[in-house]
Coordinates of C-alpha atoms in Angstrom, one line a residue:
M13 CA 7.6 3.9 -44.7
K14 CA 7.0 3.4 -48.4
L15 CA 7.1 -0.1 -49.9
Q16 CA 7.2 -0.7 -53.7
D17 CA 4.5 -3.0 -55.1
T18 CA 6.6 -4.8 -57.8
E19 CA 3.5 -6.0 -59.8
S20 CA 1.6 -2.8 -60.1
N21 CA 4.6 -0.5 -59.7
V22 CA 2.5 1.6 -57.2
S23 CA 3.8 3.0 -54.0
V24 CA 1.7 2.1 -50.9
E25 CA 1.8 3.5 -47.4
R26 CA 2.5 1.1 -44.6
K27 CA 2.0 2.3 -41.0
L28 CA 5.0 1.9 -38.7
N29 CA 4.3 -0.5 -35.9
T30 CA 7.1 -0.8 -33.3
T31 CA 7.5 -2.8 -30.1
A32 CA 6.8 0.4 -28.2
D33 CA 3.5 0.8 -30.1
Q34 CA 2.6 -2.8 -29.2
M35 CA 3.4 -2.0 -25.5
L36 CA 1.1 1.0 -25.5
E37 CA -1.7 -1.1 -27.1
S38 CA -1.2 -3.7 -24.4
F39 CA -1.4 -1.2 -21.6
Q40 CA -4.7 0.0 -23.0
E41 CA -6.0 -3.6 -23.4
L42 CA -5.0 -4.4 -19.9
G43 CA -7.2 -1.6 -18.5
V44 CA -4.3 0.6 -17.3
S45 CA -5.4 4.1 -16.6
Y46 CA -2.0 5.8 -15.9
I47 CA 1.6 5.4 -16.8
F48 CA 3.7 7.0 -14.0
A49 CA 6.8 7.9 -16.0
N50 CA 10.3 9.1 -15.2
L51 CA 11.7 9.0 -18.8
G52 CA 15.3 8.7 -19.8
S53 CA 17.7 8.0 -22.7
D54 CA 16.3 4.5 -23.0
H55 CA 12.8 5.6 -24.0
P56 CA 13.0 7.4 -27.4
A57 CA 10.7 4.7 -28.9
L58 CA 8.2 5.1 -26.1
I59 CA 8.2 8.9 -26.4
E60 CA 7.7 8.6 -30.1
S61 CA 4.8 6.2 -29.5
F62 CA 3.2 8.5 -27.0
A63 CA 3.4 11.3 -29.5
R64 CA 2.1 9.2 -32.4
F65 CA -0.9 7.8 -30.4
Q66 CA -1.8 11.3 -29.3
A67 CA -1.5 12.8 -32.8
E68 CA -3.6 10.0 -34.3
G69 CA -6.3 10.2 -31.5
R70 CA -5.7 6.6 -30.4
N71 CA -6.6 5.5 -26.9
M72 CA -3.8 5.1 -24.5
P73 CA -3.3 5.5 -20.7
E74 CA -2.6 9.0 -19.5
V75 CA 1.1 9.7 -19.0
I76 CA 1.9 11.3 -15.6
I77 CA 5.3 12.8 -15.4
C78 CA 7.0 11.9 -12.1
Q79 CA 10.1 13.8 -11.1
H80 CA 11.2 11.0 -8.8
E81 CA 10.9 7.2 -9.3
M82 CA 9.9 6.4 -5.7
V83 CA 7.0 8.9 -6.0
A84 CA 6.0 7.2 -9.3
L85 CA 5.8 3.7 -7.7
S86 CA 4.1 5.0 -4.5
A87 CA 1.5 6.7 -6.7
A88 CA 0.8 3.4 -8.5
H89 CA 0.7 1.8 -5.0
G90 CA -1.9 4.2 -3.7
F91 CA -4.0 3.9 -6.8
A92 CA -4.0 0.0 -6.6
Q93 CA -5.0 0.1 -2.9
L94 CA -8.1 2.1 -3.6
T95 CA -9.1 0.3 -6.9
G96 CA -7.4 -3.0 -6.9
E97 CA -6.2 -2.1 -10.5
P98 CA -2.5 -2.3 -11.3
Q99 CA -0.9 0.6 -13.2
V100 CA 2.4 1.0 -15.1
V101 CA 5.6 2.6 -13.9
V102 CA 8.2 3.5 -16.5
I103 CA 11.7 4.2 -15.2
H104 CA 15.2 4.8 -16.6
V105 CA 17.7 1.8 -16.8
D106 CA 19.6 0.7 -13.7
C107 CA 19.8 4.1 -12.1
G108 CA 16.0 4.7 -12.2
T109 CA 15.5 1.2 -10.9
Q110 CA 17.7 1.9 -7.9
N111 CA 15.9 5.2 -7.4
L112 CA 12.6 3.3 -6.8
G113 CA 14.2 2.6 -3.5
G114 CA 12.0 1.3 -0.7
A115 CA 8.9 1.7 -2.8
V116 CA 9.7 -1.7 -4.3
H117 CA 9.8 -3.2 -0.8
N118 CA 6.5 -1.6 0.0
A119 CA 4.8 -2.9 -3.1
A120 CA 6.2 -6.4 -2.5
K121 CA 5.4 -6.6 1.2
G122 CA 2.1 -4.8 0.8
R123 CA 1.0 -7.2 -2.0
I124 CA 0.4 -4.4 -4.5
P125 CA 0.0 -5.4 -8.2
V126 CA 2.0 -3.1 -10.5
L127 CA 4.0 -3.4 -13.8
I128 CA 7.4 -1.7 -13.8
F129 CA 9.2 -1.2 -17.1
A130 CA 12.8 -0.1 -17.4
G131 CA 14.9 0.3 -20.5
T132 CA 18.5 -0.9 -20.6
S133 CA 21.6 0.4 -22.3
P134 CA 21.5 -0.2 -26.1
S135 CA 22.9 -3.6 -27.2
T136 CA 24.8 -2.3 -30.2
Q137 CA 27.3 0.5 -30.6
E138 CA 28.1 1.0 -34.3
G139 CA 24.7 1.9 -35.7
E140 CA 23.8 -1.7 -36.5
L141 CA 20.2 -1.1 -35.4
T142 CA 18.0 1.8 -34.8
G143 CA 18.6 2.9 -31.2
S144 CA 22.3 2.1 -31.1
R145 CA 24.5 3.7 -28.6
N146 CA 25.1 7.4 -29.1
E147 CA 25.6 8.8 -25.6
Y148 CA 28.4 8.5 -23.0
I149 CA 26.1 7.1 -20.4
H150 CA 25.2 4.1 -22.5
W151 CA 28.5 2.5 -21.5
I152 CA 28.4 3.6 -17.9
Q153 CA 24.8 2.3 -17.4
D154 CA 25.5 -1.1 -18.9
V155 CA 25.3 -3.6 -16.1
S156 CA 25.3 -7.4 -16.1
D157 CA 22.2 -8.1 -14.1
Q158 CA 19.9 -5.1 -13.9
R159 CA 16.9 -7.3 -13.0
G160 CA 18.9 -8.5 -9.9
I161 CA 18.3 -5.1 -8.4
V162 CA 14.7 -5.9 -7.7
R163 CA 14.6 -9.7 -8.0
E164 CA 14.2 -10.2 -4.2
Y165 CA 11.0 -8.1 -4.3
A166 CA 9.5 -8.8 -7.7
K167 CA 7.0 -11.6 -8.4
Y168 CA 8.3 -11.8 -11.9
T169 CA 11.2 -10.4 -13.9
N170 CA 12.0 -10.8 -17.5
E171 CA 13.8 -9.2 -20.5
I172 CA 11.8 -8.4 -23.7
R173 CA 14.2 -9.6 -26.4
T174 CA 11.9 -9.1 -29.4
G175 CA 8.7 -7.1 -30.1
R176 CA 7.2 -10.2 -31.8
N177 CA 5.9 -11.5 -28.5
V178 CA 5.9 -8.4 -26.4
K179 CA 2.1 -8.5 -25.8
Q180 CA 2.3 -12.0 -24.5
L181 CA 5.1 -11.1 -22.0
L182 CA 3.2 -8.0 -20.8
H183 CA 0.0 -10.0 -20.3
R184 CA 1.9 -12.7 -18.5
A185 CA 3.6 -10.1 -16.3
M186 CA 0.2 -8.6 -15.4
Q187 CA -1.3 -12.0 -14.8
L188 CA 1.4 -12.8 -12.3
A189 CA 1.3 -9.4 -10.6
Q190 CA -2.5 -9.7 -10.1
S191 CA -2.5 -13.3 -8.8
D192 CA -2.3 -13.8 -5.0
P193 CA 0.0 -13.1 -3.3
K194 CA 0.0 -10.1 -5.5
G195 CA 3.1 -8.0 -6.2
P196 CA 5.3 -6.0 -8.6
A197 CA 6.4 -7.4 -12.0
Y198 CA 9.5 -6.0 -13.6
L199 CA 10.4 -6.0 -17.3
I200 CA 13.4 -4.5 -19.2
A201 CA 14.3 -4.0 -22.9
A202 CA 17.0 -2.4 -24.9
R203 CA 16.4 0.6 -27.1
E204 CA 16.9 -1.5 -30.3
V205 CA 14.1 -3.9 -29.2
L206 CA 11.7 -1.0 -28.5
E207 CA 12.4 0.4 -31.9
E208 CA 11.9 -2.9 -33.7
E209 CA 9.3 -2.9 -36.4
V210 CA 6.9 -5.8 -35.9
E211 CA 3.6 -7.2 -37.1
K212 CA 0.6 -6.4 -35.0
V213 CA -0.5 -9.1 -32.5
S214 CA -4.0 -9.4 -31.2
L215 CA -4.7 -11.3 -28.0
D216 CA -7.9 -12.4 -26.3
T217 CA -7.4 -10.6 -23.0
Q218 CA -10.1 -12.7 -21.3
R219 CA -7.7 -15.7 -21.5
W220 CA -4.9 -13.9 -19.5
G221 CA -6.6 -13.3 -16.2
P222 CA -5.2 -13.8 -12.7
L223 CA -5.7 -17.0 -10.7
S224 CA -9.1 -17.5 -9.3
P225 CA -9.4 -17.0 -5.5
A226 CA -9.0 -20.2 -3.5
A227 CA -11.4 -21.7 -0.9
I228 CA -10.7 -24.3 1.8
P229 CA -12.0 -27.9 1.8
P230 CA -15.5 -28.3 3.3
Q231 CA -14.3 -30.5 6.1
N232 CA -12.0 -27.7 7.2
V233 CA -14.8 -25.1 7.1
E234 CA -16.7 -27.4 9.4
E235 CA -13.7 -27.8 11.7
I236 CA -13.0 -24.1 12.1
A237 CA -16.7 -23.2 12.5
E238 CA -17.3 -25.9 15.1
E239 CA -14.2 -24.7 17.1
L240 CA -15.5 -21.1 17.0
I241 CA -18.9 -22.2 18.2
K242 CA -17.6 -24.2 21.2
A243 CA -14.8 -21.7 22.2
E244 CA -15.4 -19.7 25.3
N245 CA -13.1 -16.9 24.4
P246 CA -12.6 -16.8 20.6
L247 CA -10.7 -14.0 19.0
I248 CA -10.1 -12.8 15.4
V249 CA -6.8 -11.1 14.6
T250 CA -6.3 -9.3 11.2
S251 CA -4.2 -6.7 9.5
Y252 CA -5.5 -6.5 5.9
V253 CA -8.7 -8.4 5.5
G254 CA -10.2 -5.1 4.3
R255 CA -8.1 -5.0 1.1
K256 CA -11.3 -6.6 -0.3
R257 CA -14.0 -4.3 0.9
E258 CA -16.7 -7.0 0.7
S259 CA -14.7 -9.0 3.3
V260 CA -15.5 -6.4 5.9
S261 CA -19.2 -7.1 5.7
E262 CA -18.6 -10.8 5.7
L263 CA -16.4 -10.4 8.8
L264 CA -19.1 -8.3 10.5
K265 CA -21.7 -11.1 9.8
L266 CA -19.5 -13.7 11.3
V267 CA -18.5 -11.9 14.5
E268 CA -21.9 -10.6 15.2
R269 CA -23.4 -14.0 14.9
L270 CA -21.0 -15.5 17.4
A271 CA -20.0 -12.4 19.4
I272 CA -16.3 -12.8 18.5
P273 CA -14.1 -9.8 19.4
V274 CA -11.7 -8.4 16.7
L275 CA -8.2 -7.3 17.4
E276 CA -6.2 -5.5 14.6
S277 CA -2.5 -5.9 14.4
A278 CA -0.8 -3.0 12.5
P279 CA -3.7 -2.6 10.2
S280 CA -3.0 -1.5 6.6
Y281 CA -6.7 -1.2 5.6
L282 CA -9.9 -0.6 7.3
N283 CA -10.7 -4.2 8.4
F284 CA -13.5 -3.7 10.9
P285 CA -15.4 -0.6 12.0
S286 CA -13.5 1.0 14.8
E287 CA -16.7 2.0 16.7
H288 CA -18.2 -1.4 16.6
P289 CA -18.7 -2.8 20.2
L290 CA -16.8 -6.0 19.2
H291 CA -13.7 -4.1 18.2
V292 CA -11.2 -4.5 21.0
G293 CA -8.3 -2.4 19.9
Y294 CA -4.9 -2.5 18.2
V295 CA -1.5 -4.0 18.7
W296 CA 1.7 -2.7 17.1
N297 CA 5.1 -2.6 18.8
E298 CA 3.8 -1.9 22.3
P299 CA 5.9 -4.0 24.8
G300 CA 2.9 -5.3 26.8
Q301 CA 0.5 -8.3 26.7
D302 CA -2.8 -7.6 25.2
E303 CA -5.6 -8.8 27.5
Q304 CA -7.9 -10.2 24.8
L305 CA -5.1 -12.2 23.2
A306 CA -4.0 -13.5 26.6
K307 CA -7.3 -15.0 27.5
A308 CA -8.3 -16.3 24.1
D309 CA -8.8 -20.1 23.9
L310 CA -9.0 -19.9 20.1
V311 CA -7.5 -17.4 17.7
L312 CA -8.5 -17.2 14.0
V313 CA -5.8 -15.2 12.2
L314 CA -7.2 -13.7 8.9
D315 CA -4.7 -11.9 6.6
S316 CA -1.9 -10.9 8.9
D317 CA 1.9 -11.1 8.5
V318 CA 2.6 -10.3 12.2
P319 CA -0.5 -10.9 14.3
W320 CA 1.6 -10.5 17.5
I321 CA 5.2 -10.1 18.6
P322 CA 5.9 -13.2 20.7
L323 CA 8.6 -11.6 22.8
N324 CA 6.1 -9.3 24.5
N325 CA 2.6 -10.4 23.5
K326 CA 1.2 -13.8 22.5
P327 CA -1.7 -16.2 23.1
A328 CA -1.6 -18.8 25.9
E329 CA 0.3 -22.0 25.2
E330 CA -2.9 -24.1 25.1
C331 CA -4.7 -21.7 22.8
K332 CA -5.7 -23.1 19.4
I333 CA -4.7 -21.1 16.4
Y334 CA -6.0 -21.3 12.8
Y335 CA -4.2 -19.3 10.1
V336 CA -5.9 -18.1 6.9
D337 CA -3.9 -16.1 4.3
V338 CA -3.0 -16.1 0.6
D339 CA 0.6 -16.7 2.0
P340 CA 0.1 -18.3 5.4
L341 CA 3.7 -19.5 5.6
K342 CA 5.3 -16.2 4.6
E343 CA 7.5 -18.0 2.1
K344 CA 9.8 -15.1 1.4
T345 CA 10.4 -14.3 5.1
P346 CA 13.4 -16.3 6.3
L347 CA 12.6 -16.2 10.0
W348 CA 8.9 -16.6 10.6
Y349 CA 6.9 -19.1 12.5
I350 CA 3.6 -19.1 14.4
P351 CA 2.8 -22.8 15.3
S352 CA -0.9 -23.2 14.5
Q353 CA -3.5 -25.9 14.4
S354 CA -3.8 -25.6 10.7
Y355 CA -2.7 -23.2 7.9
F356 CA -4.9 -22.5 4.9
K357 CA -3.7 -20.9 1.7
A358 CA -6.9 -19.2 0.6
D359 CA -8.8 -16.0 -0.1
T360 CA -10.2 -14.7 3.1
L361 CA -13.3 -13.4 1.5
I362 CA -14.1 -16.8 0.2
V363 CA -13.4 -18.4 3.6
L364 CA -15.6 -16.0 5.4
Q365 CA -18.4 -16.7 3.0
Q366 CA -17.9 -20.4 3.5
L367 CA -18.0 -20.0 7.3
N368 CA -21.1 -17.9 7.2
A369 CA -22.9 -20.3 4.9
Y370 CA -22.1 -23.2 7.2
L371 CA -23.3 -21.3 10.2
N372 CA -26.6 -20.5 8.5
N373 CA -27.7 -24.1 9.3
K374 CA -26.4 -24.3 12.9
Q375 CA -28.3 -24.1 16.1
L376 CA -26.3 -21.8 18.4
N377 CA -26.2 -21.2 22.1
K378 CA -27.8 -17.8 22.1
D379 CA -27.4 -17.2 25.9
M380 CA -23.7 -17.8 25.8
I381 CA -23.3 -15.5 22.7
K382 CA -25.4 -12.8 24.3
T383 CA -23.4 -12.9 27.5
R384 CA -20.1 -12.7 25.6
Y385 CA -21.4 -9.9 23.4
E386 CA -22.2 -7.9 26.6
K387 CA -18.8 -8.5 28.1
V388 CA -16.9 -7.5 25.0
T389 CA -19.1 -4.4 24.6
Q390 CA -18.2 -3.3 28.1
Y391 CA -14.5 -3.9 27.5
H392 CA -14.8 -1.8 24.2
Q393 CA -16.5 1.1 26.0
T394 CA -14.1 1.2 28.9
Q395 CA -11.1 1.1 26.5
R396 CA -12.5 4.0 24.4
L397 CA -13.1 6.1 27.5
E398 CA -9.5 5.6 28.6
W399 CA -8.3 6.6 25.1
A400 CA -10.4 9.8 25.2
K401 CA -8.7 11.0 28.4
L402 CA -5.5 11.4 26.4
E403 CA -7.0 13.9 23.9
V404 CA -5.7 17.0 25.7
P405 CA -2.6 19.3 25.6
S406 CA 0.5 18.2 27.5
D407 CA 1.2 19.6 31.0
E408 CA 3.5 22.1 29.3
G409 CA 0.6 23.3 27.1
R410 CA 1.9 21.6 23.9
I411 CA 0.0 19.7 21.2
T412 CA 0.0 16.0 21.8
P413 CA -0.4 13.4 19.1
E414 CA -3.6 12.3 20.7
L415 CA -5.0 15.9 20.7
L416 CA -4.0 16.4 17.1
T417 CA -5.6 13.1 15.9
S418 CA -8.8 13.9 17.8
C419 CA -8.9 17.3 16.0
V420 CA -8.4 15.6 12.6
K421 CA -11.4 13.4 13.5
E422 CA -13.5 16.5 14.0
V423 CA -12.7 18.2 10.7
I424 CA -13.1 15.3 8.2
D425 CA -16.1 13.2 7.4
E426 CA -16.7 9.4 7.1
D427 CA -16.0 9.4 3.3
T428 CA -12.6 11.1 3.7
V429 CA -9.8 8.7 2.6
V430 CA -7.0 8.7 5.2
M431 CA -3.5 7.6 4.1
S432 CA -1.5 7.2 7.3
E433 CA 2.3 6.9 7.6
T434 CA 2.8 8.1 11.2
I435 CA 5.1 5.3 12.4
T436 CA 5.6 5.8 16.1
N437 CA 2.1 7.4 16.2
F438 CA 0.7 4.5 14.3
S439 CA -1.4 3.2 17.2
T440 CA -2.4 6.8 18.2
V441 CA -4.0 7.4 14.8
N442 CA -5.8 4.1 14.9
K443 CA -7.2 4.8 18.4
H444 CA -8.1 8.4 18.1
L445 CA -9.2 8.6 14.4
P446 CA -12.0 5.9 14.2
R447 CA -12.9 4.9 10.7
V448 CA -16.1 3.1 9.9
K449 CA -16.4 2.8 6.1
P450 CA -14.4 0.3 4.2
G451 CA -11.9 1.9 1.8
T452 CA -11.3 5.0 3.9
Y453 CA -8.1 4.1 5.7
F454 CA -4.8 2.8 4.3
T455 CA -1.2 2.5 5.3
M456 CA 1.7 1.3 3.2
G457 CA 1.6 -2.2 4.6
A458 CA 5.3 -2.4 4.8
S459 CA 8.2 -0.4 6.3
S460 CA 10.1 1.7 3.8
L461 CA 9.4 5.3 4.7
G462 CA 8.2 7.9 2.2
W463 CA 5.1 6.2 0.7
N464 CA 2.7 8.9 1.9
G465 CA 3.1 11.7 -0.8
G466 CA 3.0 9.5 -3.9
A467 CA 0.3 7.3 -2.4
A468 CA -1.9 10.4 -1.8
I469 CA -1.4 11.3 -5.5
G470 CA -2.5 7.8 -6.5
A471 CA -5.4 7.9 -4.1
K472 CA -6.7 11.2 -5.4
L473 CA -6.4 9.9 -9.0
A474 CA -8.4 6.8 -8.0
S475 CA -11.1 8.8 -6.1
P476 CA -11.2 12.3 -7.5
D477 CA -14.4 13.1 -5.7
K478 CA -13.0 12.2 -2.2
L479 CA -11.1 14.3 0.2
I480 CA -7.6 12.7 0.6
V481 CA -5.8 13.3 3.9
S482 CA -2.2 12.2 4.3
L483 CA -0.9 11.8 7.8
C484 CA 2.8 11.5 8.3
G485 CA 5.7 12.1 10.6
D486 CA 8.3 14.7 9.8
G487 CA 10.8 12.1 8.8
C488 CA 8.3 10.4 6.5
F489 CA 7.4 13.7 4.9
I490 CA 11.1 14.4 4.1
F491 CA 11.5 10.8 2.8
S492 CA 8.4 11.2 0.5
N493 CA 10.3 13.6 -1.9
P494 CA 7.8 16.5 -1.3
T495 CA 9.2 18.6 -4.1
P496 CA 8.2 16.3 -6.9
V497 CA 5.0 15.3 -5.1
H498 CA 3.7 18.9 -4.9
W499 CA 4.9 19.8 -8.3
M500 CA 2.8 16.9 -9.6
S501 CA -0.1 18.0 -7.4
R502 CA -0.2 21.4 -9.1
K503 CA 0.6 20.3 -12.6
Y504 CA -2.1 17.7 -12.7
S505 CA -4.6 19.4 -10.4
I506 CA -4.4 16.6 -7.7
P507 CA -5.2 18.4 -4.4
F508 CA -4.8 16.7 -1.1
L509 CA -4.2 17.6 2.6
T510 CA -1.0 16.6 4.4
I511 CA -0.8 16.8 8.2
I512 CA 2.7 16.4 9.6
Y513 CA 3.1 14.9 13.1
N514 CA 6.3 16.9 13.6
N515 CA 8.0 15.8 16.8
E516 CA 11.3 17.1 15.4
Q517 CA 13.0 13.8 15.8
W518 CA 13.3 10.2 14.7
N519 CA 11.4 8.5 17.5
A520 CA 11.5 5.0 16.0
P521 CA 15.3 4.5 16.4
K522 CA 15.0 5.9 19.9
F523 CA 12.3 3.4 20.8
S524 CA 14.4 0.6 19.3
A525 CA 17.4 1.6 21.4
L526 CA 15.3 1.7 24.6
G527 CA 13.7 -1.6 23.7
V528 CA 17.1 -3.3 23.8
H529 CA 18.8 -1.1 26.4
P530 CA 16.0 0.3 28.6
E531 CA 18.4 1.6 31.2
G532 CA 21.4 2.1 29.0
I533 CA 23.8 5.0 28.8
A534 CA 21.9 6.5 25.9
K535 CA 18.8 6.8 28.1
Q536 CA 20.8 8.1 31.1
T537 CA 22.5 10.8 28.9
D538 CA 19.5 11.4 26.6
Q539 CA 21.8 11.0 23.6
F540 CA 20.2 9.1 20.8
W541 CA 21.4 11.2 17.7
T542 CA 17.8 11.3 16.5
K543 CA 16.8 15.0 17.0
F544 CA 16.0 17.3 14.1
G545 CA 16.0 20.6 15.9
P546 CA 16.0 23.2 14.7
S547 CA 13.3 21.9 12.4
S548 CA 13.1 22.8 8.8
D549 CA 10.0 24.8 7.6
L550 CA 8.5 21.7 6.0
A551 CA 5.2 23.2 4.9
K552 CA 7.1 25.9 2.9
V553 CA 8.8 23.2 0.9
A554 CA 5.4 22.2 -0.6
E555 CA 4.5 25.8 -1.1
A556 CA 7.7 26.5 -3.1
A557 CA 7.4 23.3 -5.1
G558 CA 3.8 23.3 -6.0
G559 CA 2.0 26.4 -4.6
A560 CA 0.5 24.4 -1.7
Y561 CA -1.2 26.3 1.2
A562 CA 1.4 26.1 3.9
L563 CA 0.9 26.5 7.7
T564 CA 2.8 25.7 10.8
V565 CA 0.9 25.2 14.1
V566 CA 2.4 25.3 17.6
N567 CA -0.5 26.5 19.8
P568 CA -3.2 24.0 20.7
N569 CA -5.8 26.8 20.6
D570 CA -5.0 27.4 16.9
L571 CA -5.1 23.8 15.9
K572 CA -8.7 23.0 15.0
E573 CA -9.3 26.3 13.1
A574 CA -6.1 25.7 11.1
L575 CA -7.2 22.2 10.1
Q576 CA -10.6 23.4 9.1
K577 CA -9.1 26.1 6.9
A578 CA -6.7 23.6 5.3
V579 CA -9.6 21.2 4.6
Q580 CA -11.5 24.0 2.9
V581 CA -8.5 25.0 0.8
V582 CA -8.2 21.4 -0.5
R583 CA -11.9 21.1 -1.2
D584 CA -11.5 24.3 -3.3
G585 CA -8.8 22.6 -5.4
R586 CA -5.4 23.4 -3.9
S587 CA -3.1 21.1 -1.9
A588 CA -2.4 22.1 1.7
V589 CA 0.3 21.1 4.2
V590 CA -0.1 21.7 7.9
D591 CA 3.1 21.2 9.9
V592 CA 2.0 20.5 13.5
R593 CA 4.7 20.7 16.2
I594 CA 3.8 17.9 18.7
T595 CA 5.3 16.5 21.8
G596 CA 7.8 13.7 21.4
K597 CA 8.5 10.8 23.8

């Protein structure tokens, strides 16, 4: 734009600076690496800014084109799980917001920081401002409460009404998204606002950081530590203490010092080395009482939303329970209660450090600790031997989930990053694919299926030197939008391995029906309306969409060699999908 200098009568050049430009600058200042974008009619200003920044050689996050919004948010989810760093997801008005689907649920319940931006229909229709309505859909997509679509799941929602304070709003959104309990922030703006010409704003980004992690009062540290010391059968239950990798080593220090067994409930991270003798197994939806939980006289719950399911599995009535979590009351869950001695809203890493520091100065009963360590070790070893017996073909000579998982264990190394969405084989993967290194095992931490594909994309972007292996059921593979996932994999050279646990059915609804009606007519007639046979050729979908190496395996004798081949293909730079036909239940 040219402005006339009235005093010197000289034309001077002024650089255009729009709200969209300010947004891109903010993303760069916030340390965002990727913008996962599904662009639409609401984004001309952003598209122009992308092009301008690129043409001028200005720094900006890399734009990753995502052909489906759920894949975009799942990719940001996976990236944040590995790095702790929130990314930006750009989507199209109300329709794109709805197309995020269950990925918003996963980010909210999994406590994933992410900034989601959606445009809105233009707010003018007669050319009053740049960006005014000029397409049919601008009337159809005009809704009264677009933010309401995600309000139940977002930590923060707002509308950008002017570019004059857009940087402040973006920094506030990120500040909230990154403060515990973390979660998605959602912002919207009309086209006219994004096109608005504004003065540049500079912010001191150091003054917009997230909340500092919280500790617990010293007297409570003493209380918990002393109760752990005197307990005969203490137990620690966790689901996601490993989201901070340093917490794993602090947990190890604590439990080895006092010989406390660790039980994982539906783990969404690697919380404790699976092969450690104090690891006593996993609980998920199994309808039985866990032995270690039943005999515990003190349970310390660290970072777990559902440490047990009281209908089938819970501690003894007289057992003392201490609950530590950044959200120990699960304030957004209407029906939730686990009566406990005390609840502490705190960062578990800090609390573990506090406990370990306190114990440094305590005299402990070494004989009692040694005896307990030996008992727990014996329990651990017996448990693992029982699990290993299941790693064989079925009586009919078919591949079992346990056999498949044991073969996966043999073809990957300890640095491989496993992204698991196997649902009814959730416990099977935990038991038969032991992980030892923090940061090498993740699940979605929630319940909306289809996370696996996008999450594997995000994981590979976060750790380009690592082998990424996605484990999923056939239903989860279908829900993951494999066409856009594998198109992205080829376009951006993001190779990963997908192994499908294909039992050709929805086992989860069947299990639910049997849980409520164990001897019902559905069981008697074997009619659950959950079978997928004849199965689609799922691996070929990925081959067609993105040139993935595709293979279907039925014979147990072919399994290990097929997995080895697939691993090598991925290490050579091409995605692979192995569709393994396994037994159902």
